[in-house]
Coordinates of C-alpha atoms in Angstrom, one line a residue:
X94 CA 39.3 20.4 -48.4
X95 CA 38.3 19.9 -44.7
X96 CA 34.7 20.9 -43.8
X97 CA 34.4 24.1 -41.9
X98 CA 31.7 24.5 -39.2
X99 CA 30.4 27.7 -37.8
X100 CA 29.7 27.4 -34.0
X101 CA 27.7 30.3 -32.4
X102 CA 28.0 30.7 -28.6
X103 CA 25.3 33.0 -27.2
X104 CA 25.1 34.1 -23.6
X105 CA 23.5 36.8 -21.5
X106 CA 26.6 36.7 -19.3
X107 CA 30.3 36.6 -19.9
X108 CA 30.2 33.3 -21.8
X109 CA 32.6 31.5 -19.4
X110 CA 30.4 28.4 -19.3
X111 CA 30.1 28.2 -23.0
X112 CA 33.8 28.8 -23.6
X113 CA 34.7 26.0 -21.3
X114 CA 32.3 23.6 -22.8
X115 CA 33.3 24.4 -26.3
X116 CA 37.0 24.0 -25.5
X117 CA 36.4 20.7 -23.7
X118 CA 34.3 19.2 -26.4
X119 CA 36.3 20.4 -29.4
X120 CA 39.4 18.9 -27.8
X121 CA 37.9 15.5 -28.5
X122 CA 38.3 15.9 -32.3
X123 CA 41.5 15.5 -34.2
X124 CA 41.6 18.7 -36.2
X125 CA 38.2 20.4 -36.1
X126 CA 37.8 23.2 -38.6
X127 CA 35.4 25.2 -36.4
X128 CA 34.9 29.0 -36.5
X129 CA 33.6 30.1 -33.1
X130 CA 31.3 33.2 -33.1
X131 CA 31.0 34.5 -29.6
X132 CA 27.9 36.6 -28.7
X133 CA 28.1 37.5 -25.1
X134 CA 26.2 39.9 -22.8
X135 CA 23.2 39.6 -25.0
X136 CA 20.4 41.2 -22.8
X137 CA 18.2 43.2 -25.1
X138 CA 16.1 42.7 -28.2
X139 CA 18.4 44.9 -30.2
X140 CA 21.4 42.9 -29.2
X141 CA 19.6 39.6 -30.0
X142 CA 18.7 41.0 -33.5
X143 CA 22.5 41.4 -34.2
X144 CA 23.1 37.9 -33.1
X145 CA 20.3 36.6 -35.4
X146 CA 21.8 38.5 -38.3
X147 CA 25.2 36.9 -37.6
X148 CA 23.7 33.4 -37.4
X149 CA 21.9 33.9 -40.7
X150 CA 25.0 35.2 -42.4
X151 CA 27.1 32.3 -41.2
X152 CA 24.7 29.4 -40.3
X153 CA 25.9 26.8 -37.8
X154 CA 24.9 25.1 -34.5
X155 CA 24.0 27.4 -31.7
X156 CA 24.9 26.8 -28.0
X157 CA 23.4 29.2 -25.6
X158 CA 22.7 30.1 -21.9
X159 CA 19.9 32.6 -21.6
X160 CA 17.6 33.3 -18.7
X161 CA 15.2 35.7 -20.4
X162 CA 12.3 33.5 -21.7
X163 CA 11.3 35.9 -24.4
X164 CA 14.8 36.3 -25.8
X165 CA 15.4 32.6 -25.5
X166 CA 12.2 31.8 -27.4
X167 CA 13.0 34.2 -30.2
X168 CA 16.5 32.6 -30.6
X169 CA 15.1 29.1 -30.7
X170 CA 12.3 30.0 -33.1
X171 CA 14.7 31.8 -35.4
X172 CA 17.1 28.8 -35.4
X173 CA 14.3 26.4 -36.2
X174 CA 13.1 28.5 -39.1
X175 CA 16.7 28.7 -40.4
X176 CA 17.2 25.0 -40.0
X177 CA 20.1 25.2 -37.6
X178 CA 20.4 23.3 -34.3
X179 CA 20.2 25.2 -31.1
X180 CA 20.9 23.8 -27.6
X181 CA 20.6 25.3 -24.1
X182 CA 23.6 23.7 -22.5
X183 CA 22.3 24.0 -18.9
X184 CA 18.8 22.7 -19.3
X185 CA 19.5 19.0 -18.5
X186 CA 21.7 19.8 -15.5
X187 CA 19.0 22.2 -14.2
X188 CA 16.3 19.6 -14.6
X189 CA 18.3 17.0 -12.8
X190 CA 19.1 19.3 -9.9
X191 CA 15.6 20.6 -9.6
X192 CA 14.3 17.1 -9.3
X193 CA 17.0 16.2 -6.8
X194 CA 16.6 19.3 -4.7
X195 CA 12.8 19.5 -5.0
X196 CA 12.9 23.2 -5.8
X197 CA 12.6 25.2 -9.0
X198 CA 15.6 27.2 -10.0
X199 CA 15.3 30.9 -10.1
X200 CA 15.4 32.7 -13.4
X201 CA 18.4 35.0 -13.3
X202 CA 21.4 35.7 -15.4
X203 CA 24.6 33.8 -14.7
X204 CA 26.2 34.4 -11.3
X205 CA 29.4 35.8 -12.8
X206 CA 27.8 39.3 -12.7
X207 CA 26.9 39.2 -9.0
X208 CA 29.5 41.0 -6.9
X209 CA 29.1 38.4 -4.1
X210 CA 31.4 36.8 -1.6
X211 CA 32.7 34.4 -4.3
X212 CA 33.7 37.3 -6.6
X213 CA 35.6 39.1 -3.8
X214 CA 37.2 35.8 -2.7
X215 CA 38.8 35.4 -6.1
X216 CA 40.1 39.0 -6.1
X217 CA 41.5 38.5 -2.6
X218 CA 43.1 35.2 -3.7
X219 CA 44.7 36.9 -6.7
X220 CA 46.2 39.6 -4.5
X221 CA 47.4 37.0 -2.2
X222 CA 49.2 35.0 -4.9
X223 CA 50.9 38.2 -6.2
X224 CA 52.2 39.0 -2.6
X225 CA 53.3 35.4 -1.9
X226 CA 54.9 34.3 -5.2
X227 CA 58.2 32.6 -5.2
X228 CA 58.8 32.6 -1.5
X229 CA 57.7 36.2 -0.8
X230 CA 56.0 37.0 2.4
X231 CA 56.4 33.6 4.0
X232 CA 54.7 34.8 7.2
X233 CA 51.5 34.9 5.2
X234 CA 51.6 31.1 4.8
X235 CA 49.4 31.1 7.9
X236 CA 46.6 32.6 5.7
X237 CA 47.1 30.2 2.8
X238 CA 44.6 27.5 1.7
X239 CA 47.5 25.5 0.1
X240 CA 51.2 25.8 -0.3
X241 CA 53.0 24.6 -3.4
X242 CA 56.7 23.7 -3.1
X243 CA 59.1 22.6 -5.8
X244 CA 62.3 23.4 -7.7
X245 CA 62.6 26.5 -9.9
X246 CA 60.5 26.4 -13.1
X247 CA 58.3 23.5 -12.0
X248 CA 55.1 25.5 -12.8
X249 CA 54.3 26.6 -9.3
X250 CA 53.5 30.2 -10.2
X251 CA 51.0 29.5 -13.1
X252 CA 49.3 26.9 -11.0
X253 CA 48.9 29.3 -8.1
X254 CA 47.3 31.9 -10.4
X255 CA 45.0 29.3 -11.8
X256 CA 44.0 28.3 -8.3
X257 CA 43.5 32.0 -7.4
X258 CA 40.9 32.2 -10.2
X259 CA 39.0 29.5 -8.2
X260 CA 39.3 31.6 -5.0
X261 CA 42.1 29.6 -3.6
X262 CA 44.9 31.4 -1.7
X263 CA 48.0 29.5 -2.9
X264 CA 51.4 30.2 -1.5
X265 CA 54.5 29.4 -3.6
X266 CA 57.8 28.4 -1.9
X267 CA 60.8 27.3 -4.0
X268 CA 63.0 24.5 -3.0
X269 CA 66.5 25.9 -3.5
X270 CA 69.7 23.8 -3.1
X271 CA 71.4 24.7 0.1
X272 CA 68.6 26.9 1.4
X273 CA 66.3 26.1 4.3
X274 CA 62.5 26.2 4.0
X275 CA 60.5 28.8 5.9
X276 CA 59.8 27.9 9.5
X277 CA 56.1 28.2 8.8
X278 CA 56.3 24.9 7.0
X279 CA 57.6 23.0 10.0
X280 CA 54.0 22.7 11.2
X281 CA 52.0 24.0 8.1
X282 CA 48.5 25.3 8.8
X283 CA 47.4 24.2 5.3
X284 CA 48.1 21.3 2.9
X285 CA 51.5 21.4 1.3
X286 CA 51.9 19.9 -2.2
X287 CA 55.2 19.3 -4.0
X288 CA 55.5 19.8 -7.8
X289 CA 58.2 17.9 -9.6
X290 CA 59.2 17.5 -13.2
X291 CA 61.4 15.2 -15.3
X292 CA 65.0 16.3 -15.7
X293 CA 65.0 16.7 -19.5
X294 CA 61.8 18.7 -19.5
X295 CA 63.1 21.0 -16.7
X296 CA 66.4 21.5 -18.6
X297 CA 64.6 22.6 -21.7
X298 CA 62.5 25.0 -19.8
X299 CA 65.4 26.5 -17.9
X300 CA 67.6 26.8 -21.0
X301 CA 64.7 28.7 -22.8
X302 CA 64.4 30.9 -19.7
X303 CA 68.1 31.8 -19.9
X304 CA 67.8 32.7 -23.6
X305 CA 64.9 35.0 -22.7
X306 CA 66.9 36.7 -20.0
X307 CA 69.5 37.6 -22.6
X308 CA 73.2 37.5 -23.1
X309 CA 74.4 40.7 -21.5
X310 CA 77.3 41.1 -19.1
X311 CA 75.1 40.0 -16.2
X312 CA 73.7 37.0 -18.0
X313 CA 74.5 33.4 -16.9
X314 CA 76.4 31.2 -19.3
X315 CA 74.6 28.0 -19.9
X316 CA 77.8 26.0 -19.7
X317 CA 78.9 27.4 -16.4
X318 CA 75.9 27.2 -14.1
X319 CA 74.3 24.4 -12.1
X320 CA 70.9 25.9 -13.1
X321 CA 71.2 24.0 -16.4
X322 CA 73.8 21.3 -15.6
X323 CA 72.1 17.9 -16.2
X324 CA 73.7 16.2 -13.2
X325 CA 73.1 19.2 -10.9
X326 CA 69.5 19.5 -12.0
X327 CA 69.0 15.7 -11.5
X328 CA 70.4 15.9 -8.0
X329 CA 68.2 19.0 -7.3
X330 CA 65.0 17.2 -8.4
X331 CA 65.9 14.1 -6.3
X332 CA 66.7 16.2 -3.3
X333 CA 63.4 18.0 -3.6
X334 CA 61.4 14.7 -3.9
X335 CA 63.2 13.3 -0.8
X336 CA 62.4 16.4 1.1
X337 CA 58.7 16.1 0.3
X338 CA 58.7 12.4 1.1
X339 CA 60.4 13.1 4.5
X340 CA 57.8 15.7 5.3
X341 CA 54.9 13.5 4.1
X342 CA 53.9 16.0 1.4
X343 CA 52.2 14.5 -1.7
X344 CA 54.0 15.2 -5.0
X345 CA 52.6 15.8 -8.4
X346 CA 54.6 15.2 -11.6
X347 CA 53.8 18.1 -13.9
X348 CA 55.8 16.9 -16.8
X349 CA 52.9 15.9 -19.0
X350 CA 50.1 17.8 -17.2
X351 CA 48.5 21.0 -18.2
X352 CA 48.1 23.7 -15.6
X353 CA 44.4 22.9 -15.4
X354 CA 45.2 19.2 -14.7
X355 CA 47.8 20.1 -12.0
X356 CA 45.4 22.5 -10.3
X357 CA 42.6 19.9 -10.4
X358 CA 44.9 17.4 -8.6
X359 CA 45.9 20.0 -6.1
X360 CA 42.2 20.6 -5.3
X361 CA 41.7 16.8 -4.8
X362 CA 44.7 16.7 -2.5
X363 CA 43.4 19.6 -0.5
X364 CA 40.1 17.9 0.0
X365 CA 41.9 14.7 1.2
X366 CA 44.0 16.8 3.6
X367 CA 40.9 18.4 5.1
X368 CA 39.2 15.0 5.4
X369 CA 42.2 13.5 7.2
X370 CA 42.2 16.6 9.5
X371 CA 38.6 15.8 10.4
X372 CA 37.3 18.9 8.7
X373 CA 34.0 18.4 6.9
X374 CA 34.4 21.8 5.3
X375 CA 36.8 23.0 2.7
X376 CA 39.0 26.1 3.1
X377 CA 36.1 28.5 2.6
X378 CA 33.2 27.4 4.8
X379 CA 31.1 24.5 5.9
X380 CA 30.0 22.0 3.3
X381 CA 31.2 24.2 0.4
X382 CA 34.6 23.1 -0.8
X383 CA 36.6 25.2 -3.2
X384 CA 34.5 27.9 -5.0
X385 CA 33.5 27.4 -8.6
X386 CA 35.1 29.2 -11.5

């Protein structure tokens, strides 16, 4: 029987950092039998006592991010007595940056709880994506940080929402056979990135999409529409790629990429676009680049 491991994630904030780290590291194992116990917004002695009871009931390694020295010391001391490993995941990074910057870091809870400019930028970006999804509000492209173009069902929308969570205003313009692109893209004020996908993968996605739509009187028959005709889809993808090449827009093949990977590549292409444009700053201010998650 596979060994089961309890993993406790303890944070005085939302736990976003710990979640991301646990997800990234556990992905390196074949089939990890890990039960994650999430203890977030732990800010009082009473809340910590509940955490300690949980760790004692189901012992396992503890990853934590806690700014309060007293609570942190109690957690580490308890884990040592219990014989379980505990690790403050940010310590080494903080030490490295303090040495490089020459300044001690302030003791404060994670920045996710501060309603600062970065927080409102994310909210603004999310509203922007909702208003400019799938070719809506094309005049608003002038306000975009990046514009994604591609054929239908090439993951433009989920990528835009992921970027919005990074504070990036991402417009989404579909490339439709026989339709012209918005005039705003003749001389785009922001980087334009094309998304493409292999024919068979796109056919599978579109056929599944039609099944979800249903089989009512208004539903499309899969054997009578170019939307899922292999030759028509192949021509549609080739035409979209030619268009991007003609315009000089970089293209990302999303066939075997996760949304996170696609978004990361988009961010790299954005930086390259700004560098070519002679802009030292990213879309949100001097020497900043895209905001962190």
